[in-house]
C-alpha cells in the first residue's frame, strides 16, 4: 500500500485504554507514517458491523475479546474479496506469537511500543493476508473450540451465521448449506472440516449431513424402496427430515437417547 495518502485504521480491543494508547502511538509516528483512525470496536462482531459500511486499510486487533476474538475476526476478513491487513495486539506467550509470525500474521506484544508499531505498519504493503483456514485452525487450538460464527457471502455482503443457531449442515456439490430455524445460508466450507471443528456440537448422519445434537427430535425408518436413506432424522422447530445412513443409524439413535 503506497503512502500517497494516510492509511485508514480500525482499532479493535475490548479495553478502551488500550485503544486510547494505540491512538496516541499512531499520533507519535504520524510524521514517519501517515494514518487515520476511522473507527473503534470492542470485539470482532462490532468490527465486522463497522466494516460493512466503512472500508479500512488496516485493522489493529486484540486477540482475546468477548463475543468474537481477533483470530476469528481475521478469518472472516480473510474470506473477503478485498480484506484489510490485520495486525494483532497480544499478550500471548512466545510460542503462540511464533505461530502467528510463521503464518504471516504480524503482531504487537502488549504494552505496544512506538517503534514496533511503526515497523508493523511498514510491513503492511508487502505482507500477505493470513489464510482464513490457517487462522481457524490456530484459533481452535488457542481458544479450545471452534469459531462462534461462519461467513456467508450473499449479494456482495458478508453475513455472519451464529454456529449456536445452526440446526444442520448439508453438503451439495462445492457448497455447504447451513440451516437455522429462520433460513438457509450457503457456505464455502468443507463438511469434513466442520465435523472436525465442531465434533462436540454436531454429529454425522450421512455422508452429506451433519446435525446439531440438540436439534434431534426423533427418527423414523425409511420405506423399503427408499434409496436415499436407511432412515430419517426429525428435527426440533423445522419440518425438515434429514437422511440417516445405515452406518450412522445406531450412533444417531444412541445420541438422542443418551
GROMACS .gro file of C-alpha atoms in nm:
model
  258
    1UNK     CA    1   0.000   0.000   0.000
    2UNK     CA    2   0.174   0.320  -0.112
    3UNK     CA    3   0.189   0.608   0.130
    4UNK     CA    4   0.034   0.863  -0.103
    5UNK     CA    5  -0.245   0.910   0.149
    6UNK     CA    6  -0.298   0.819   0.515
    7UNK     CA    7  -0.388   0.457   0.584
    8UNK     CA    8  -0.735   0.416   0.731
    9UNK     CA    9  -0.716   0.217   1.055
   10UNK     CA   10  -0.977   0.043   1.270
   11UNK     CA   11  -0.885  -0.023   1.635
   12UNK     CA   12  -1.041  -0.336   1.785
   13UNK     CA   13  -0.992  -0.403   2.156
   14UNK     CA   14  -1.232  -0.461   2.444
   15UNK     CA   15  -1.023  -0.232   2.665
   16UNK     CA   16  -1.083   0.142   2.595
   17UNK     CA   17  -0.746   0.231   2.748
   18UNK     CA   18  -0.568   0.001   2.503
   19UNK     CA   19  -0.743   0.172   2.211
   20UNK     CA   20  -0.650   0.513   2.353
   21UNK     CA   21  -0.285   0.409   2.378
   22UNK     CA   22  -0.283   0.295   2.015
   23UNK     CA   23  -0.431   0.627   1.907
   24UNK     CA   24  -0.157   0.812   2.095
   25UNK     CA   25   0.117   0.594   1.945
   26UNK     CA   26  -0.019   0.645   1.594
   27UNK     CA   27  -0.007   1.018   1.662
   28UNK     CA   28   0.355   0.989   1.775
   29UNK     CA   29   0.461   0.830   1.444
   30UNK     CA   30   0.244   1.047   1.221
   31UNK     CA   31   0.547   1.215   1.061
   32UNK     CA   32   0.709   0.882   0.969
   33UNK     CA   33   0.383   0.704   0.878
   34UNK     CA   34   0.058   0.882   0.795
   35UNK     CA   35  -0.256   0.717   0.923
   36UNK     CA   36  -0.612   0.800   1.024
   37UNK     CA   37  -0.812   0.615   1.289
   38UNK     CA   38  -1.158   0.599   1.134
   39UNK     CA   39  -1.325   0.384   1.398
   40UNK     CA   40  -1.307   0.170   1.710
   41UNK     CA   41  -1.476  -0.154   1.815
   42UNK     CA   42  -1.488  -0.358   2.133
   43UNK     CA   43  -1.485  -0.703   1.969
   44UNK     CA   44  -1.486  -0.882   1.635
   45UNK     CA   45  -1.861  -0.867   1.587
   46UNK     CA   46  -1.869  -0.490   1.632
   47UNK     CA   47  -1.570  -0.458   1.400
   48UNK     CA   48  -1.739  -0.652   1.119
   49UNK     CA   49  -2.053  -0.445   1.165
   50UNK     CA   50  -1.846  -0.126   1.127
   51UNK     CA   51  -1.656  -0.259   0.826
   52UNK     CA   52  -1.972  -0.331   0.627
   53UNK     CA   53  -2.007   0.041   0.560
   54UNK     CA   54  -1.659   0.174   0.636
   55UNK     CA   55  -1.373   0.011   0.442
   56UNK     CA   56  -1.029   0.041   0.600
   57UNK     CA   57  -0.671  -0.043   0.508
   58UNK     CA   58  -0.556  -0.188   0.841
   59UNK     CA   59  -0.723  -0.350   1.140
   60UNK     CA   60  -0.531  -0.342   1.469
   61UNK     CA   61  -0.700  -0.620   1.666
   62UNK     CA   62  -0.658  -0.761   2.014
   63UNK     CA   63  -0.667  -1.141   2.032
   64UNK     CA   64  -0.863  -1.208   2.350
   65UNK     CA   65  -1.204  -1.039   2.329
   66UNK     CA   66  -1.557  -1.141   2.428
   67UNK     CA   67  -1.814  -1.225   2.162
   68UNK     CA   68  -1.563  -1.276   1.881
   69UNK     CA   69  -1.187  -1.276   1.926
   70UNK     CA   70  -0.924  -1.128   1.697
   71UNK     CA   71  -0.828  -1.456   1.530
   72UNK     CA   72  -1.185  -1.529   1.425
   73UNK     CA   73  -1.226  -1.171   1.308
   74UNK     CA   74  -0.917  -1.204   1.088
   75UNK     CA   75  -1.050  -1.530   0.947
   76UNK     CA   76  -1.374  -1.364   0.837
   77UNK     CA   77  -1.182  -1.073   0.688
   78UNK     CA   78  -0.950  -1.313   0.507
   79UNK     CA   79  -1.250  -1.458   0.324
   80UNK     CA   80  -1.347  -1.117   0.186
   81UNK     CA   81  -1.269  -1.014  -0.171
   82UNK     CA   82  -1.055  -0.717  -0.061
   83UNK     CA   83  -0.958  -0.778   0.302
   84UNK     CA   84  -0.775  -0.517   0.508
   85UNK     CA   85  -0.439  -0.604   0.654
   86UNK     CA   86  -0.461  -0.738   1.010
   87UNK     CA   87  -0.208  -0.670   1.285
   88UNK     CA   88  -0.267  -0.848   1.614
   89UNK     CA   89  -0.203  -0.690   1.951
   90UNK     CA   90  -0.144  -0.966   2.203
   91UNK     CA   91  -0.018  -1.061   2.544
   92UNK     CA   92   0.028  -1.426   2.442
   93UNK     CA   93   0.345  -1.618   2.519
   94UNK     CA   94   0.629  -1.665   2.272
   95UNK     CA   95   0.504  -1.998   2.140
   96UNK     CA   96   0.172  -1.852   2.021
   97UNK     CA   97   0.343  -1.542   1.886
   98UNK     CA   98   0.581  -1.758   1.679
   99UNK     CA   99   0.285  -1.947   1.535
  100UNK     CA  100   0.122  -1.624   1.417
  101UNK     CA  101   0.452  -1.496   1.279
  102UNK     CA  102   0.511  -1.815   1.079
  103UNK     CA  103   0.170  -1.774   0.920
  104UNK     CA  104   0.244  -1.418   0.802
  105UNK     CA  105   0.029  -1.254   1.069
  106UNK     CA  106   0.206  -0.956   1.220
  107UNK     CA  107   0.171  -0.895   1.592
  108UNK     CA  108   0.247  -0.639   1.859
  109UNK     CA  109   0.318  -0.752   2.211
  110UNK     CA  110   0.146  -0.551   2.481
  111UNK     CA  111   0.240  -0.299   2.603
  112UNK     CA  112   0.281  -0.182   2.243
  113UNK     CA  113   0.597   0.014   2.169
  114UNK     CA  114   0.621   0.303   1.924
  115UNK     CA  115   0.899   0.163   1.705
  116UNK     CA  116   0.738  -0.181   1.691
  117UNK     CA  117   0.408  -0.030   1.577
  118UNK     CA  118   0.589   0.167   1.305
  119UNK     CA  119   0.769  -0.146   1.185
  120UNK     CA  120   0.444  -0.343   1.170
  121UNK     CA  121   0.267  -0.075   0.968
  122UNK     CA  122   0.559  -0.054   0.726
  123UNK     CA  123   0.514  -0.429   0.658
  124UNK     CA  124   0.153  -0.382   0.554
  125UNK     CA  125   0.246  -0.301   0.194
  126UNK     CA  126   0.422  -0.634   0.141
  127UNK     CA  127   0.279  -0.875   0.400
  128UNK     CA  128   0.020  -1.123   0.265
  129UNK     CA  129  -0.309  -1.154   0.445
  130UNK     CA  130  -0.330  -1.467   0.664
  131UNK     CA  131  -0.519  -1.763   0.520
  132UNK     CA  132  -0.862  -1.795   0.680
  133UNK     CA  133  -0.836  -2.175   0.709
  134UNK     CA  134  -0.500  -2.146   0.885
  135UNK     CA  135  -0.645  -1.889   1.123
  136UNK     CA  136  -0.940  -2.116   1.201
  137UNK     CA  137  -0.701  -2.396   1.298
  138UNK     CA  138  -0.486  -2.166   1.512
  139UNK     CA  139  -0.795  -2.021   1.674
  140UNK     CA  140  -0.931  -2.363   1.762
  141UNK     CA  141  -0.602  -2.454   1.929
  142UNK     CA  142  -0.575  -2.125   2.119
  143UNK     CA  143  -0.933  -2.090   2.242
  144UNK     CA  144  -1.003  -2.463   2.276
  145UNK     CA  145  -1.307  -2.461   2.048
  146UNK     CA  146  -1.441  -2.371   1.707
  147UNK     CA  147  -1.543  -2.041   1.559
  148UNK     CA  148  -1.852  -1.876   1.703
  149UNK     CA  149  -1.970  -1.759   1.358
  150UNK     CA  150  -1.938  -1.872   0.997
  151UNK     CA  151  -1.909  -1.644   0.693
  152UNK     CA  152  -2.168  -1.630   0.417
  153UNK     CA  153  -2.119  -1.407   0.112
  154UNK     CA  154  -2.457  -1.306  -0.026
  155UNK     CA  155  -2.523  -1.041  -0.291
  156UNK     CA  156  -2.189  -0.877  -0.226
  157UNK     CA  157  -2.238  -0.864   0.151
  158UNK     CA  158  -2.070  -1.058   0.430
  159UNK     CA  159  -2.326  -1.224   0.655
  160UNK     CA  160  -2.239  -1.395   0.982
  161UNK     CA  161  -2.409  -1.719   1.081
  162UNK     CA  162  -2.402  -1.791   1.457
  163UNK     CA  163  -2.296  -2.155   1.494
  164UNK     CA  164  -2.520  -2.189   1.802
  165UNK     CA  165  -2.823  -2.131   1.577
  166UNK     CA  166  -2.733  -2.387   1.310
  167UNK     CA  167  -2.955  -2.696   1.311
  168UNK     CA  168  -2.766  -2.885   1.044
  169UNK     CA  169  -2.510  -2.867   0.763
  170UNK     CA  170  -2.582  -3.032   0.430
  171UNK     CA  171  -2.327  -3.072   0.151
  172UNK     CA  172  -2.424  -3.020  -0.212
  173UNK     CA  173  -2.155  -3.014  -0.480
  174UNK     CA  174  -1.897  -2.746  -0.382
  175UNK     CA  175  -2.110  -2.569  -0.121
  176UNK     CA  176  -2.245  -2.650   0.222
  177UNK     CA  177  -2.587  -2.530   0.334
  178UNK     CA  178  -2.626  -2.420   0.696
  179UNK     CA  179  -2.986  -2.434   0.817
  180UNK     CA  180  -3.113  -2.227   1.106
  181UNK     CA  181  -3.472  -2.203   1.226
  182UNK     CA  182  -3.520  -1.892   1.009
  183UNK     CA  183  -3.341  -1.966   0.682
  184UNK     CA  184  -3.061  -2.135   0.487
  185UNK     CA  185  -2.711  -1.998   0.417
  186UNK     CA  186  -2.465  -2.110   0.151
  187UNK     CA  187  -2.115  -2.153   0.294
  188UNK     CA  188  -1.783  -2.203   0.123
  189UNK     CA  189  -1.681  -2.469   0.373
  190UNK     CA  190  -1.587  -2.837   0.372
  191UNK     CA  191  -1.817  -3.070   0.563
  192UNK     CA  192  -1.522  -3.273   0.693
  193UNK     CA  193  -1.362  -2.957   0.833
  194UNK     CA  194  -1.686  -2.854   1.005
  195UNK     CA  195  -1.720  -3.203   1.150
  196UNK     CA  196  -1.370  -3.182   1.299
  197UNK     CA  197  -1.409  -2.825   1.426
  198UNK     CA  198  -1.746  -2.887   1.593
  199UNK     CA  199  -1.721  -3.250   1.696
  200UNK     CA  200  -1.884  -3.181   2.033
  201UNK     CA  201  -2.180  -2.994   1.887
  202UNK     CA  202  -2.257  -3.176   1.560
  203UNK     CA  203  -2.263  -3.541   1.457
  204UNK     CA  204  -2.268  -3.707   1.116
  205UNK     CA  205  -2.593  -3.863   0.996
  206UNK     CA  206  -2.498  -3.926   0.637
  207UNK     CA  207  -2.201  -3.867   0.407
  208UNK     CA  208  -2.357  -3.528   0.320
  209UNK     CA  209  -2.518  -3.429   0.651
  210UNK     CA  210  -2.411  -3.308   0.996
  211UNK     CA  211  -2.677  -3.236   1.257
  212UNK     CA  212  -2.667  -3.043   1.583
  213UNK     CA  213  -2.716  -3.296   1.861
  214UNK     CA  214  -2.953  -3.055   2.037
  215UNK     CA  215  -3.172  -3.034   1.724
  216UNK     CA  216  -3.259  -3.406   1.709
  217UNK     CA  217  -3.622  -3.480   1.794
  218UNK     CA  218  -3.665  -3.837   1.673
  219UNK     CA  219  -3.623  -4.089   1.393
  220UNK     CA  220  -3.831  -4.287   1.152
  221UNK     CA  221  -3.739  -4.581   0.934
  222UNK     CA  222  -3.732  -4.521   0.560
  223UNK     CA  223  -3.959  -4.710   0.324
  224UNK     CA  224  -3.808  -5.028   0.189
  225UNK     CA  225  -3.770  -4.884  -0.160
  226UNK     CA  226  -3.614  -4.556  -0.045
  227UNK     CA  227  -3.266  -4.540  -0.196
  228UNK     CA  228  -3.174  -4.205  -0.037
  229UNK     CA  229  -3.158  -4.315   0.326
  230UNK     CA  230  -3.181  -4.604   0.568
  231UNK     CA  231  -3.386  -4.378   0.792
  232UNK     CA  232  -3.480  -4.017   0.855
  233UNK     CA  233  -3.400  -3.779   1.142
  234UNK     CA  234  -3.674  -3.548   1.267
  235UNK     CA  235  -3.576  -3.205   1.396
  236UNK     CA  236  -3.699  -2.960   1.656
  237UNK     CA  237  -3.853  -2.640   1.521
  238UNK     CA  238  -3.842  -2.717   1.147
  239UNK     CA  239  -4.028  -2.969   0.929
  240UNK     CA  240  -3.712  -3.085   0.751
  241UNK     CA  241  -3.619  -3.453   0.756
  242UNK     CA  242  -3.255  -3.550   0.724
  243UNK     CA  243  -3.129  -3.875   0.570
  244UNK     CA  244  -2.952  -4.119   0.802
  245UNK     CA  245  -2.721  -4.383   0.659
  246UNK     CA  246  -2.725  -4.743   0.775
  247UNK     CA  247  -2.383  -4.696   0.936
  248UNK     CA  248  -2.494  -4.390   1.135
  249UNK     CA  249  -2.840  -4.518   1.235
  250UNK     CA  250  -2.738  -4.676   1.566
  251UNK     CA  251  -2.498  -4.398   1.679
  252UNK     CA  252  -2.757  -4.132   1.594
  253UNK     CA  253  -3.031  -4.302   1.793
  254UNK     CA  254  -2.791  -4.353   2.082
  255UNK     CA  255  -2.705  -3.982   2.079
  256UNK     CA  256  -3.072  -3.891   2.111
  257UNK     CA  257  -3.144  -4.130   2.398
  258UNK     CA  258  -2.811  -4.059   2.569
   0.00000   0.00000   0.00000
